[in-house]
Amino acid sequence: MQTISIDTKHKHYEVYVGSHIYESALSLYTHQLQKADHVVIFVDEVVANLHGEKLQKPLETISGKAVHVFKLPAGESSKAVETFMACHSFLLEIGCTRKSIIFALGGGACGDVVGFVASTFMRGIPFFQCPTTILAHDSAVGGKTAINHPQGKNMIGSFYQPEAVLFDVSTLSTLPQQEILSGMAEVIKHALISDQQWLQELLEFPSFADISSTQYLAFLVKGIQVKAAIVEEDEYEQSVRKYLNLGHTYGHAIEASTGFGKITHGESVAIGLVIALLLSEEKQLLDQGNARKLFEALTKFGYSFDSVLEHGIDELLSYMKRDKKASFGELHFVLLEQIGKPCMNIVSVEDVTLAHEQLRKWIKEVH
Ligand SMILES: NC(=O)c1ccc[n+]([C@@H]2O[C@H](COP(=O)([O-])OP(=O)(O)OC[C@H]3O[C@@H](n4cnc5c(N)ncnc54)[C@H](O)[C@@H]3O)[C@@H](O)[C@H]2O)c1
Ligand SMILES: [Zn+2]
């Protein structure tokens, strides 16, 4: 089991990563778990059937009490306000108090809604993140919680750090291919903003299936370390935390215009990463050729770029201008000065249009 410490101004906590780690990681919290008046697992309904018992059994043994389990709709639909309310109702019905502890077992969606429930139930109770997707190596760390409003994704939320993150990578064995692509996009993003050599190593794999479980573990730990270092420096996204949004401005526009759920978050981010590199090259920050290299590697891994052909730049721009990170109507993009060296940049509509057109050309060439 590997341990990564996260030190924010308001909270110090650990991220435990490894295969079958629940029992050993939970035992480090025996006192806290035994003191709790109720222990509740909120779990994605798909994950409940596949991996629910892995967490529930050791948790019951270590806490010395029956653990309540509440299933959430699978994936993004759990971030609806109705699910948020249902979680609160459940906690109230079983008599939870400020002395109760809750667990989130599932992907990023489950972690986001349960984190927000934890941050709001009786003004805040402790919670543990137990991520079960590759993508959640990113989302479970850093304390951003959220649910969706019909008018926008992640519009209601808070910054609220967990007690600990327990990442049992053995749960990843059941991930569907699309979720592997989604999660690996965030791993590639972490490499792009931190380490040229690591990026090269990643892009050279013939396919994600060629990555061994030991290598996966090492990459996830590396990704968490990149995120941890940034979150420690800037918990509330006033400065360097913005770098984690590399690929997200254009990516979110693709995700929103394609329709949430039709394309995964990471698949849209992958497309956004190529645009970010194209823009970095246009602005002569980054050496030519990096964007093309990334595009070719992502195509090899099986990412689809079709959505770029399906949406015109005006439609995408209308989303980009509404982005939470946009301010005063200007487009703020995270770009790269070098691989491993992100920077913030104001980008014009013309710049984005050029990058979008260039990417469309490449996509048509490989079709
Ligand atoms: N808080 C943050 O900092 C942050 C960062 C990035 C993304 N996010 C959020 O994370 C969410 C996406 O998370 P995600 O990609 O993990 O997707 P997800 O939670 O929607 O899960 C994707 C699908 O995989 C299934 N699944 C989960 N684990 C599985 C497993 N081990 N085996 C088989 N199936 C499994 C789920 O049932 C679901 O259908 C988005 O809502 C996004 O906004 C948050
Ligand atoms: Zn993301």
GROMACS .gro file of C-alpha atoms in nm, residues 6 135 137-144 189-190 193 221-233 241 244:
model
   28
    6ILE     CA    1  -0.217   1.589   0.136
  135LEU     CA    2  -1.063   0.910  -1.343
  137HIS     CA    3  -0.763   0.924  -0.893
  138ASP     CA    4  -0.814   1.288  -0.987
  139SER     CA    5  -1.161   1.369  -0.856
  140ALA     CA    6  -1.130   1.200  -0.515
  141VAL     CA    7  -0.832   1.416  -0.419
  142GLY     CA    8  -0.854   1.787  -0.361
  143GLY     CA    9  -1.189   1.841  -0.196
  144LYS     CA   10  -1.406   1.970  -0.479
  189LYS     CA   11  -0.319   1.557  -1.855
  190HIS     CA   12  -0.121   1.513  -1.533
  193ILE     CA   13   0.149   1.955  -1.693
  221VAL     CA   14   0.033   0.738  -0.778
  222LYS     CA   15   0.218   0.987  -0.999
  223GLY     CA   16  -0.108   1.150  -1.106
  224ILE     CA   17  -0.218   1.183  -0.744
  225GLN     CA   18   0.118   1.336  -0.652
  226VAL     CA   19   0.082   1.598  -0.925
  227LYS     CA   20  -0.268   1.683  -0.808
  228ALA     CA   21  -0.162   1.681  -0.441
  229ALA     CA   22   0.123   1.926  -0.498
  230ILE     CA   23  -0.108   2.168  -0.678
  231VAL     CA   24  -0.393   2.141  -0.428
  232GLU     CA   25  -0.153   2.199  -0.139
  233GLU     CA   26  -0.034   2.520  -0.298
  241ARG     CA   27  -0.496   2.491  -0.938
  244LEU     CA   28  -0.549   2.121  -1.371
   0.00000   0.00000   0.00000
